[in-house]
């Protein structure tokens, strides 16, 4: 009995191992977050670390990479989350500037905002969104 369960788990791991977490999430559709109408723009959340040392954070939002992309927006934030309306199926990156113990730290994150049409997971066909978070928080 134990041998059969072990073999089943081993085969399952081998089959699922090549998939990243993001790819696995595409198999699971939350119908509460599925839109019947195709959105023109998507709310993308930008996350920041706001603390005693970094009460104001300067950031740059790019369409593309920070090195060779187009600067979409730059500014300061005093809140830990901001939302921008961005185009679907586009690649965006963020660069946030922090100070920690007198040194400057730059945090970079990137995502492809994806819009996918799903015909069968919910009661009616709808669009799902992925890649709608840019996490520029400090990691200690």
PDB file of C-alpha atoms in Angstrom:
ATOM      1  CA  UNK A   1       0.000   0.000   0.000  1.00  0.00           C
ATOM      2  CA  UNK A   2       2.723   2.464   1.026  1.00  0.00           C
ATOM      3  CA  UNK A   3       4.691   1.589  -2.108  1.00  0.00           C
ATOM      4  CA  UNK A   4       1.744   2.449  -4.383  1.00  0.00           C
ATOM      5  CA  UNK A   5       1.183   5.797  -2.682  1.00  0.00           C
ATOM      6  CA  UNK A   6       4.889   6.597  -2.889  1.00  0.00           C
ATOM      7  CA  UNK A   7       4.959   5.745  -6.606  1.00  0.00           C
ATOM      8  CA  UNK A   8       1.876   7.857  -7.242  1.00  0.00           C
ATOM      9  CA  UNK A   9       3.376  10.845  -5.417  1.00  0.00           C
ATOM     10  CA  UNK A  10       6.691  10.440  -7.241  1.00  0.00           C
ATOM     11  CA  UNK A  11       5.010  10.324 -10.648  1.00  0.00           C
ATOM     12  CA  UNK A  12       2.874  13.366  -9.724  1.00  0.00           C
ATOM     13  CA  UNK A  13       5.951  15.365  -8.722  1.00  0.00           C
ATOM     14  CA  UNK A  14       7.763  14.455 -11.935  1.00  0.00           C
ATOM     15  CA  UNK A  15       4.790  15.522 -14.036  1.00  0.00           C
ATOM     16  CA  UNK A  16       4.183  18.784 -12.146  1.00  0.00           C
ATOM     17  CA  UNK A  17       7.805  19.809 -11.503  1.00  0.00           C
ATOM     18  CA  UNK A  18       8.357  21.614 -14.834  1.00  0.00           C
ATOM     19  CA  UNK A  19       5.492  24.028 -14.103  1.00  0.00           C
ATOM     20  CA  UNK A  20       6.160  27.221 -12.196  1.00  0.00           C
ATOM     21  CA  UNK A  21       3.715  28.456  -9.565  1.00  0.00           C
ATOM     22  CA  UNK A  22       2.412  31.091 -11.980  1.00  0.00           C
ATOM     23  CA  UNK A  23       1.716  28.466 -14.635  1.00  0.00           C
ATOM     24  CA  UNK A  24      -0.051  26.263 -12.092  1.00  0.00           C
ATOM     25  CA  UNK A  25      -2.273  29.183 -11.073  1.00  0.00           C
ATOM     26  CA  UNK A  26      -3.476  29.451 -14.667  1.00  0.00           C
ATOM     27  CA  UNK A  27      -5.171  26.049 -14.240  1.00  0.00           C
ATOM     28  CA  UNK A  28      -7.203  27.356 -11.293  1.00  0.00           C
ATOM     29  CA  UNK A  29      -9.690  30.095 -12.120  1.00  0.00           C
ATOM     30  CA  UNK A  30     -11.357  32.135  -9.382  1.00  0.00           C
ATOM     31  CA  UNK A  31     -14.711  32.894 -11.004  1.00  0.00           C
ATOM     32  CA  UNK A  32     -15.190  35.881  -8.662  1.00  0.00           C
ATOM     33  CA  UNK A  33     -12.165  37.469 -10.388  1.00  0.00           C
ATOM     34  CA  UNK A  34     -13.230  36.591 -13.917  1.00  0.00           C
ATOM     35  CA  UNK A  35     -14.616  39.384 -16.131  1.00  0.00           C
ATOM     36  CA  UNK A  36     -17.234  38.777 -18.814  1.00  0.00           C
ATOM     37  CA  UNK A  37     -16.337  42.010 -20.608  1.00  0.00           C
ATOM     38  CA  UNK A  38     -12.776  42.425 -21.863  1.00  0.00           C
ATOM     39  CA  UNK A  39     -11.167  45.219 -19.828  1.00  0.00           C
ATOM     40  CA  UNK A  40      -9.424  47.993 -21.762  1.00  0.00           C
ATOM     41  CA  UNK A  41      -7.024  48.676 -18.897  1.00  0.00           C
ATOM     42  CA  UNK A  42      -6.026  46.624 -15.870  1.00  0.00           C
ATOM     43  CA  UNK A  43      -5.482  47.764 -12.285  1.00  0.00           C
ATOM     44  CA  UNK A  44      -1.872  46.933 -11.428  1.00  0.00           C
ATOM     45  CA  UNK A  45      -0.892  47.204  -7.753  1.00  0.00           C
ATOM     46  CA  UNK A  46       2.513  48.634  -6.900  1.00  0.00           C
ATOM     47  CA  UNK A  47       3.774  47.630  -3.443  1.00  0.00           C
ATOM     48  CA  UNK A  48       6.300  49.634  -1.402  1.00  0.00           C
ATOM     49  CA  UNK A  49       7.942  49.529   2.020  1.00  0.00           C
ATOM     50  CA  UNK A  50       6.992  52.584   4.029  1.00  0.00           C
ATOM     51  CA  UNK A  51       8.709  52.736   7.418  1.00  0.00           C
ATOM     52  CA  UNK A  52      10.490  55.172   9.759  1.00  0.00           C
ATOM     53  CA  UNK A  53      13.594  55.258   7.558  1.00  0.00           C
ATOM     54  CA  UNK A  54      11.636  55.465   4.283  1.00  0.00           C
ATOM     55  CA  UNK A  55       8.596  57.636   4.852  1.00  0.00           C
ATOM     56  CA  UNK A  56       8.754  58.835   1.242  1.00  0.00           C
ATOM     57  CA  UNK A  57       9.860  56.488  -1.544  1.00  0.00           C
ATOM     58  CA  UNK A  58      10.848  57.674  -5.006  1.00  0.00           C
ATOM     59  CA  UNK A  59       9.974  55.215  -7.792  1.00  0.00           C
ATOM     60  CA  UNK A  60      10.033  54.883 -11.556  1.00  0.00           C
ATOM     61  CA  UNK A  61       7.528  52.818 -13.543  1.00  0.00           C
ATOM     62  CA  UNK A  62       8.658  51.631 -16.982  1.00  0.00           C
ATOM     63  CA  UNK A  63       6.977  50.118 -19.980  1.00  0.00           C
ATOM     64  CA  UNK A  64       9.680  47.535 -20.643  1.00  0.00           C
ATOM     65  CA  UNK A  65      12.946  47.187 -18.719  1.00  0.00           C
ATOM     66  CA  UNK A  66      14.448  50.020 -16.653  1.00  0.00           C
ATOM     67  CA  UNK A  67      17.613  49.860 -18.786  1.00  0.00           C
ATOM     68  CA  UNK A  68      15.994  50.302 -22.191  1.00  0.00           C
ATOM     69  CA  UNK A  69      12.257  50.739 -21.633  1.00  0.00           C
ATOM     70  CA  UNK A  70      10.120  53.847 -21.762  1.00  0.00           C
ATOM     71  CA  UNK A  71       9.667  55.754 -18.505  1.00  0.00           C
ATOM     72  CA  UNK A  72       5.906  55.634 -17.932  1.00  0.00           C
ATOM     73  CA  UNK A  73       5.742  57.472 -14.589  1.00  0.00           C
ATOM     74  CA  UNK A  74       8.076  58.720 -11.878  1.00  0.00           C
ATOM     75  CA  UNK A  75       7.244  60.180  -8.526  1.00  0.00           C
ATOM     76  CA  UNK A  76       7.136  59.782  -4.771  1.00  0.00           C
ATOM     77  CA  UNK A  77       4.813  57.757  -2.606  1.00  0.00           C
ATOM     78  CA  UNK A  78       4.040  57.884   1.097  1.00  0.00           C
ATOM     79  CA  UNK A  79       1.685  54.884   1.021  1.00  0.00           C
ATOM     80  CA  UNK A  80       2.507  51.182   0.785  1.00  0.00           C
ATOM     81  CA  UNK A  81       0.282  50.468  -2.245  1.00  0.00           C
ATOM     82  CA  UNK A  82      -0.586  52.437  -5.351  1.00  0.00           C
ATOM     83  CA  UNK A  83      -2.714  51.370  -8.306  1.00  0.00           C
ATOM     84  CA  UNK A  84      -2.046  52.239 -11.944  1.00  0.00           C
ATOM     85  CA  UNK A  85      -4.284  51.483 -14.932  1.00  0.00           C
ATOM     86  CA  UNK A  86      -2.043  49.722 -17.453  1.00  0.00           C
ATOM     87  CA  UNK A  87      -2.431  47.927 -20.776  1.00  0.00           C
ATOM     88  CA  UNK A  88      -2.874  44.164 -20.861  1.00  0.00           C
ATOM     89  CA  UNK A  89      -0.373  41.838 -22.485  1.00  0.00           C
ATOM     90  CA  UNK A  90       2.424  44.305 -21.848  1.00  0.00           C
ATOM     91  CA  UNK A  91       5.662  44.095 -19.884  1.00  0.00           C
ATOM     92  CA  UNK A  92       6.231  46.600 -17.057  1.00  0.00           C
ATOM     93  CA  UNK A  93       8.977  47.113 -14.504  1.00  0.00           C
ATOM     94  CA  UNK A  94       9.437  49.232 -11.418  1.00  0.00           C
ATOM     95  CA  UNK A  95      12.482  50.699  -9.755  1.00  0.00           C
ATOM     96  CA  UNK A  96      12.136  51.977  -6.162  1.00  0.00           C
ATOM     97  CA  UNK A  97      14.833  53.833  -4.212  1.00  0.00           C
ATOM     98  CA  UNK A  98      15.256  53.272  -0.473  1.00  0.00           C
ATOM     99  CA  UNK A  99      17.719  54.215   2.254  1.00  0.00           C
ATOM    100  CA  UNK A 100      18.843  51.638   4.768  1.00  0.00           C
ATOM    101  CA  UNK A 101      21.483  52.389   7.402  1.00  0.00           C
ATOM    102  CA  UNK A 102      22.796  55.286   5.341  1.00  0.00           C
ATOM    103  CA  UNK A 103      23.075  53.301   2.096  1.00  0.00           C
ATOM    104  CA  UNK A 104      20.887  53.568  -0.982  1.00  0.00           C
ATOM    105  CA  UNK A 105      19.084  50.386  -1.998  1.00  0.00           C
ATOM    106  CA  UNK A 106      17.339  50.024  -5.338  1.00  0.00           C
ATOM    107  CA  UNK A 107      14.562  47.450  -5.648  1.00  0.00           C
ATOM    108  CA  UNK A 108      13.529  46.288  -9.114  1.00  0.00           C
ATOM    109  CA  UNK A 109      10.595  44.092 -10.065  1.00  0.00           C
ATOM    110  CA  UNK A 110       8.921  43.289 -13.378  1.00  0.00           C
ATOM    111  CA  UNK A 111       5.819  41.561 -14.673  1.00  0.00           C
ATOM    112  CA  UNK A 112       3.885  40.859 -17.822  1.00  0.00           C
ATOM    113  CA  UNK A 113       0.284  41.895 -17.303  1.00  0.00           C
ATOM    114  CA  UNK A 114      -1.674  39.097 -18.965  1.00  0.00           C
ATOM    115  CA  UNK A 115      -5.292  38.891 -19.990  1.00  0.00           C
ATOM    116  CA  UNK A 116      -6.530  35.400 -20.830  1.00  0.00           C
ATOM    117  CA  UNK A 117      -9.880  34.348 -22.267  1.00  0.00           C
ATOM    118  CA  UNK A 118     -11.323  31.307 -20.503  1.00  0.00           C
ATOM    119  CA  UNK A 119     -14.253  29.499 -22.087  1.00  0.00           C
ATOM    120  CA  UNK A 120     -15.011  26.699 -19.654  1.00  0.00           C
ATOM    121  CA  UNK A 121     -13.885  27.250 -16.055  1.00  0.00           C
ATOM    122  CA  UNK A 122     -16.816  29.409 -14.941  1.00  0.00           C
ATOM    123  CA  UNK A 123     -20.540  29.467 -15.696  1.00  0.00           C
ATOM    124  CA  UNK A 124     -19.918  31.730 -18.706  1.00  0.00           C
ATOM    125  CA  UNK A 125     -16.815  32.587 -20.743  1.00  0.00           C
ATOM    126  CA  UNK A 126     -14.724  35.319 -19.176  1.00  0.00           C
ATOM    127  CA  UNK A 127     -11.324  36.996 -18.965  1.00  0.00           C
ATOM    128  CA  UNK A 128      -8.781  36.319 -16.231  1.00  0.00           C
ATOM    129  CA  UNK A 129      -5.930  38.610 -15.241  1.00  0.00           C
ATOM    130  CA  UNK A 130      -2.457  37.654 -14.067  1.00  0.00           C
ATOM    131  CA  UNK A 131       0.726  39.607 -13.442  1.00  0.00           C
ATOM    132  CA  UNK A 132      -1.137  42.524 -11.898  1.00  0.00           C
ATOM    133  CA  UNK A 133       1.317  43.174  -9.027  1.00  0.00           C
ATOM    134  CA  UNK A 134       4.696  44.896  -9.052  1.00  0.00           C
ATOM    135  CA  UNK A 135       6.354  44.251  -5.688  1.00  0.00           C
ATOM    136  CA  UNK A 136       9.009  46.856  -4.914  1.00  0.00           C
ATOM    137  CA  UNK A 137       9.126  46.196  -1.188  1.00  0.00           C
ATOM    138  CA  UNK A 138      12.372  45.882   0.726  1.00  0.00           C
ATOM    139  CA  UNK A 139      13.337  42.366   1.715  1.00  0.00           C
ATOM    140  CA  UNK A 140      15.508  42.052   4.799  1.00  0.00           C
TER     141      UNK A 140
END
